[in-house]
XYZ file of C-alpha atoms in Angstrom:
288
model
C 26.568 17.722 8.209
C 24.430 18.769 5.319
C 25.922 16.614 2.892
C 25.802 13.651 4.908
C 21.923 14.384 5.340
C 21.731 14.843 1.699
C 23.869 11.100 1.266
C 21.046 10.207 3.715
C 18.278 10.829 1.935
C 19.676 9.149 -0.844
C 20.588 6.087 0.934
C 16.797 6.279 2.334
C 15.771 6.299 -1.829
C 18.051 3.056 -2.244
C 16.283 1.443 0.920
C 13.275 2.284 -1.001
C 14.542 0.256 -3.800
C 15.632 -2.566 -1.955
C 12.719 -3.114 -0.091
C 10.986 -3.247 -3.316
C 13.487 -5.790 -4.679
C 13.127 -7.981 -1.606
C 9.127 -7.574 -1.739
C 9.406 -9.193 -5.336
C 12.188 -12.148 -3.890
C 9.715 -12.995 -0.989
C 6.651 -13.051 -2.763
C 8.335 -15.338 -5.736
C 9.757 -17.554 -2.545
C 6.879 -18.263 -0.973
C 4.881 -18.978 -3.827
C 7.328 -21.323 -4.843
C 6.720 -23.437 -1.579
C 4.860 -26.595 -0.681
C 1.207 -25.161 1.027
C -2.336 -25.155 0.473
C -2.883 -22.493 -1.373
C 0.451 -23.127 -3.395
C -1.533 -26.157 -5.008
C -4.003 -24.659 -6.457
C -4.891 -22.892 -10.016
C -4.329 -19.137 -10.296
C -7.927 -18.653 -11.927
C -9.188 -20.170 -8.793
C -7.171 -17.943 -6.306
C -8.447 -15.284 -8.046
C -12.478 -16.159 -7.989
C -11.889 -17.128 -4.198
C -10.640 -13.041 -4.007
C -13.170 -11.448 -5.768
C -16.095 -13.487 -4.045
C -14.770 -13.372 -0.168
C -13.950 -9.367 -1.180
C -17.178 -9.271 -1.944
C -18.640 -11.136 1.134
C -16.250 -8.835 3.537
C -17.981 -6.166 2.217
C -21.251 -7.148 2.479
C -20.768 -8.271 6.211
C -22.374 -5.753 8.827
C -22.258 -7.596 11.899
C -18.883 -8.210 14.047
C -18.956 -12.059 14.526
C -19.198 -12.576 10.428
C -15.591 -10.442 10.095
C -14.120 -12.172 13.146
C -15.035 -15.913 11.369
C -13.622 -14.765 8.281
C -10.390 -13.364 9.776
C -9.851 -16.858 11.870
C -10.821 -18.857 8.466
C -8.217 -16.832 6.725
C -5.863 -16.979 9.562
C -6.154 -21.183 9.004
C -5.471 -20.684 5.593
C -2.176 -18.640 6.236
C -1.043 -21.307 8.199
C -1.649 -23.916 6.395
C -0.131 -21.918 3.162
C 3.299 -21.613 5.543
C 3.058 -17.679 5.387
C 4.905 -15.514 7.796
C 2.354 -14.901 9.895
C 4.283 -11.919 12.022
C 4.808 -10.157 9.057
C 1.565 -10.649 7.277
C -0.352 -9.547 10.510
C 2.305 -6.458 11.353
C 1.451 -5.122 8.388
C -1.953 -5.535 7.753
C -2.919 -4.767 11.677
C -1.100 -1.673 11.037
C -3.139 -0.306 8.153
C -6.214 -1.852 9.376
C -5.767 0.611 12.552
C -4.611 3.842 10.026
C -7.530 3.035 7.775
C -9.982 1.428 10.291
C -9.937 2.872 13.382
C -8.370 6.162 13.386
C -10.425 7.012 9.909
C -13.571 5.705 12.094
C -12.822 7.107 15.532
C -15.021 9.852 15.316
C -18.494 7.806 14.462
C -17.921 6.387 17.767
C -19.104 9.572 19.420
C -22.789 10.161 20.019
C -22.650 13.457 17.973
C -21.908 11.592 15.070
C -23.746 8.045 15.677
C -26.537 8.605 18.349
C -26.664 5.562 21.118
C -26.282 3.973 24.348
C -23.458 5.971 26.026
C -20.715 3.679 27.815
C -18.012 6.018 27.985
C -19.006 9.768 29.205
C -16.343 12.735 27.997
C -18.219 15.742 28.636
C -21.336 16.769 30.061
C -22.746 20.514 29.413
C -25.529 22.011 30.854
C -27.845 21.145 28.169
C -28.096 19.838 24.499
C -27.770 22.175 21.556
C -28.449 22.192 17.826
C -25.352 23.113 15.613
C -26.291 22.894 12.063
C -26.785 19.485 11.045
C -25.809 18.234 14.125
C -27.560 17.636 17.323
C -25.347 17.729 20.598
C -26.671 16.393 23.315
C -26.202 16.812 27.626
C -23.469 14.388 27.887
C -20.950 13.480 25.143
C -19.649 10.456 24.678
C -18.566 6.940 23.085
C -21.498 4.979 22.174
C -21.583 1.086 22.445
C -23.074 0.975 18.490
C -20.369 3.763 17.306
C -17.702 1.191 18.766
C -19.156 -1.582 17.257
C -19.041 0.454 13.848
C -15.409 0.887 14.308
C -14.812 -2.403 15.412
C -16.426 -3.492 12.483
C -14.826 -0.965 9.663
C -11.586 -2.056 11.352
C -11.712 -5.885 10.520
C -13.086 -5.460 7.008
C -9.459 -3.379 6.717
C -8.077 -6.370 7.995
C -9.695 -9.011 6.475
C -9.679 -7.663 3.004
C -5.688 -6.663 3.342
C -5.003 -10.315 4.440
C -7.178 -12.070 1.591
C -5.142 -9.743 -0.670
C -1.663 -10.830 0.594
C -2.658 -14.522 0.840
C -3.630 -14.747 -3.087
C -0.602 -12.234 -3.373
C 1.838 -14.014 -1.468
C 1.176 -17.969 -2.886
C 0.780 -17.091 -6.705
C 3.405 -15.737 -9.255
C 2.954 -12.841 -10.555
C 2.889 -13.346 -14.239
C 0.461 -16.226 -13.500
C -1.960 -13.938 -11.533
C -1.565 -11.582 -14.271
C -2.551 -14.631 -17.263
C -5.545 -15.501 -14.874
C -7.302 -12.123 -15.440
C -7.795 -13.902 -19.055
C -10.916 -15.302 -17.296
C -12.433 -11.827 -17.274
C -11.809 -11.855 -21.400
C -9.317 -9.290 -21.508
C -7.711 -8.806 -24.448
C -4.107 -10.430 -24.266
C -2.278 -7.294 -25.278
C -2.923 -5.729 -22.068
C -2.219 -8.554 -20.237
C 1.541 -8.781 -22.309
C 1.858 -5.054 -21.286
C 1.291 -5.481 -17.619
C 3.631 -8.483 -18.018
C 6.386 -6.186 -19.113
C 5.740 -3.709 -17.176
C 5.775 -5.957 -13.724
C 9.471 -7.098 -15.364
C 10.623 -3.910 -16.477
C 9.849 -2.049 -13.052
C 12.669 -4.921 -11.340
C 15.031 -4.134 -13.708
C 14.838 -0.554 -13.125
C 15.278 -1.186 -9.357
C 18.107 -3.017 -9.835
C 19.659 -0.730 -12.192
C 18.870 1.959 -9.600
C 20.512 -0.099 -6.853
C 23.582 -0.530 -8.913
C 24.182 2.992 -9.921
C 23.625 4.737 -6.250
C 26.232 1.705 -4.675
C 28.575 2.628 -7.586
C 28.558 6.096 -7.008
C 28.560 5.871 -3.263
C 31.639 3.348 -3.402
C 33.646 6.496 -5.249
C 32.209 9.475 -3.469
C 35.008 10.630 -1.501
C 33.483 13.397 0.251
C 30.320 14.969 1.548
C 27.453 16.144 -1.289
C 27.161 19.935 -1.667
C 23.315 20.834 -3.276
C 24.433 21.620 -6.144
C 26.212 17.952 -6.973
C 23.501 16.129 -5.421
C 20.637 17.961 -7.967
C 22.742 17.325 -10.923
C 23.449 13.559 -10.094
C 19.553 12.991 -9.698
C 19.184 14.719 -12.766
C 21.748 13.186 -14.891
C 20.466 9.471 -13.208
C 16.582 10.519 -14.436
C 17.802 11.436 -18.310
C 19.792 8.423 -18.349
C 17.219 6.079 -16.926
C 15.183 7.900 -19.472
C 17.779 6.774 -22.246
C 18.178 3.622 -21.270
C 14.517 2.957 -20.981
C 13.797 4.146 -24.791
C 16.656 1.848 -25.710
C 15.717 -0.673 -23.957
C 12.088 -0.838 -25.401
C 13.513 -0.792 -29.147
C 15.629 -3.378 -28.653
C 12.568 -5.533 -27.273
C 10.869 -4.691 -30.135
C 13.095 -5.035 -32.804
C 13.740 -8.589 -31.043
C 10.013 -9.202 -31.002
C 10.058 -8.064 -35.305
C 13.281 -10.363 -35.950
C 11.208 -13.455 -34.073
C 8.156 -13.176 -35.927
C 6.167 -10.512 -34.308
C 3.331 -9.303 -36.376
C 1.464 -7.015 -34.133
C -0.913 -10.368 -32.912
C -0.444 -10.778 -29.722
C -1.055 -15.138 -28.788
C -0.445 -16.406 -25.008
C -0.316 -19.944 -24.559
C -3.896 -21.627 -23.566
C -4.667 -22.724 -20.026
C -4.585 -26.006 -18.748
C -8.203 -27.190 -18.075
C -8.395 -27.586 -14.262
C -7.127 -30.710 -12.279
C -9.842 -32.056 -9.942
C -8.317 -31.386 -7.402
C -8.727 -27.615 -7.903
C -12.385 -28.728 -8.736
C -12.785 -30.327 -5.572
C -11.165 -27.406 -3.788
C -12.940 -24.658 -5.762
C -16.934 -26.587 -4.506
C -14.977 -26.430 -0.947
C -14.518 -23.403 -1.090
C -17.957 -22.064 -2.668
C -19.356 -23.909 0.313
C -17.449 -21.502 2.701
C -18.269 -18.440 1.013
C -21.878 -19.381 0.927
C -21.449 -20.306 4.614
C -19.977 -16.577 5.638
C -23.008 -14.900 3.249
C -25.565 -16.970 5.741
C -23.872 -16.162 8.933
């Protein structure tokens, strides 16, 4: 029983792994599909995420967030996202990092107000340190609002993320940060880096099938600890090999230590037209 709860644990590693494999294949797929946001120029994708970011933040009334999350909603339609598992997802971190980090502010020890749901009621208020507790405790109808709020700027900013996320290429999001002058080696590096990470996944997929397909019986502790460690050193191996050869490819091609990426197209008017559109809706949300 141990082993197989050892073999478990390593099958839960590989699921790991996959699910980071099939993260990559979705968000290449539907970036590679016919929607709005599909159409337009990385550089613009990522102004539109820095300024609405921006504008979420800045928010501090409910109606604003609940705008922006219907605006953003349209756009995730009309972008032919998978709107169950966008919304899963970010609904379910919006309530981990918006309501239950938030809960407490909705209690009139915390964030004094109009009562509109009793708990407790003592026999009199009290001073405890820095706070004041007063006769009756309870959930106030501006601490709910605060949570309320908190808990759609989680939302809001998690689904602007995965719609810029989930309709550009990587390596082209990556070539867009150009427009914030950063030097092109650290763009290249990311580059690689975003590449090299899915080959190590799939190399880690192929070595734990390969060595489940032989395993005849159970793992004891002792095997399972020195087949980790043997995977790590040679993962370790093969990633210093695999770096010289790049770079002794890179020397052999002409490398000289200058790092050039090829120039951006100057943008189409329709990306013009769609950038002014928009502005206009960001400066829309900043009025509301």
């Amino acid at each position: 029983m141990a082993g197989h709860s050892r073999l478990a644990f390593l099958d839960r590693g590989l699921l790991a792994v996959s699910r980071l494999l099939k993260d990559t294949y979705v968000q290449w797929d539907l970036s590679s599909k016919k929607g709005l946001f599909q159409c337009f120029d990385p550089r613009l994708k990522l102004l539109f995420l820095i300024f609405f970011a921006v504008a979420i933040s800045l928010k501090r009334d409910l109606f604003s967030e609940i705008v922006v999350m219907v605006m953003l909603l349209g756009f995730s339609l009309l972008s032919r996202l998978p709107l169950v598992a966008v919304y899963s997802r970010t609904i379910a971190l919006g309530f981990v990092f918006g309501v239950l980090v938030s809960f407490p502010s909705a209690c009139n020890v915390i964030v004094p107000g109009t009562v509109v749901f009793p708990l407790v009621t003592l026999t009199g208020s009290h001073d405890l340190l820095f706070y004041h507790i007063p006769r009756t405790i309870g959930f106030t109808r501006e601490g709910l609002q605060l949570v309320a709020l908190l808990s759609l700027r989680v939302v809001n900013s998690l689904t602007l993320c995965t719609l810029v996320l989930y309709t550009t290429p990587f390596p082209d999001l990556i070539k867009a940060l150009r427009l914030f002058h950063l030097p092109s080696v650290v763009i290249l590096i990311i580059t690689l880096f975003h590449k090299y990470v899915f080959i190590l996944a799939c190399s880690l997929e192929e070595m734990h099938l390969s060595m489940k397909s032989r395993l005849m019986s159970s793992f004891t502790s002792a095997g399972a600890r020195t087949w980790a460690t043997d995977r790590m050193a040679y993962i370790y191996r093969k990633t210093h090999r695999t770096c010289e050869d790049v770079f002794g490819g890179m020397l052999s091609r002409g490398f000289t230590g200058e790092v050039r990426l090829t120039e951006s197209a100057p943008l189409s008017r329709l990306n013009w037209i769609a950038g002014s559109a928009l502005l206009a809706l960001w400066f829309i949300v900043i009025l509301l």
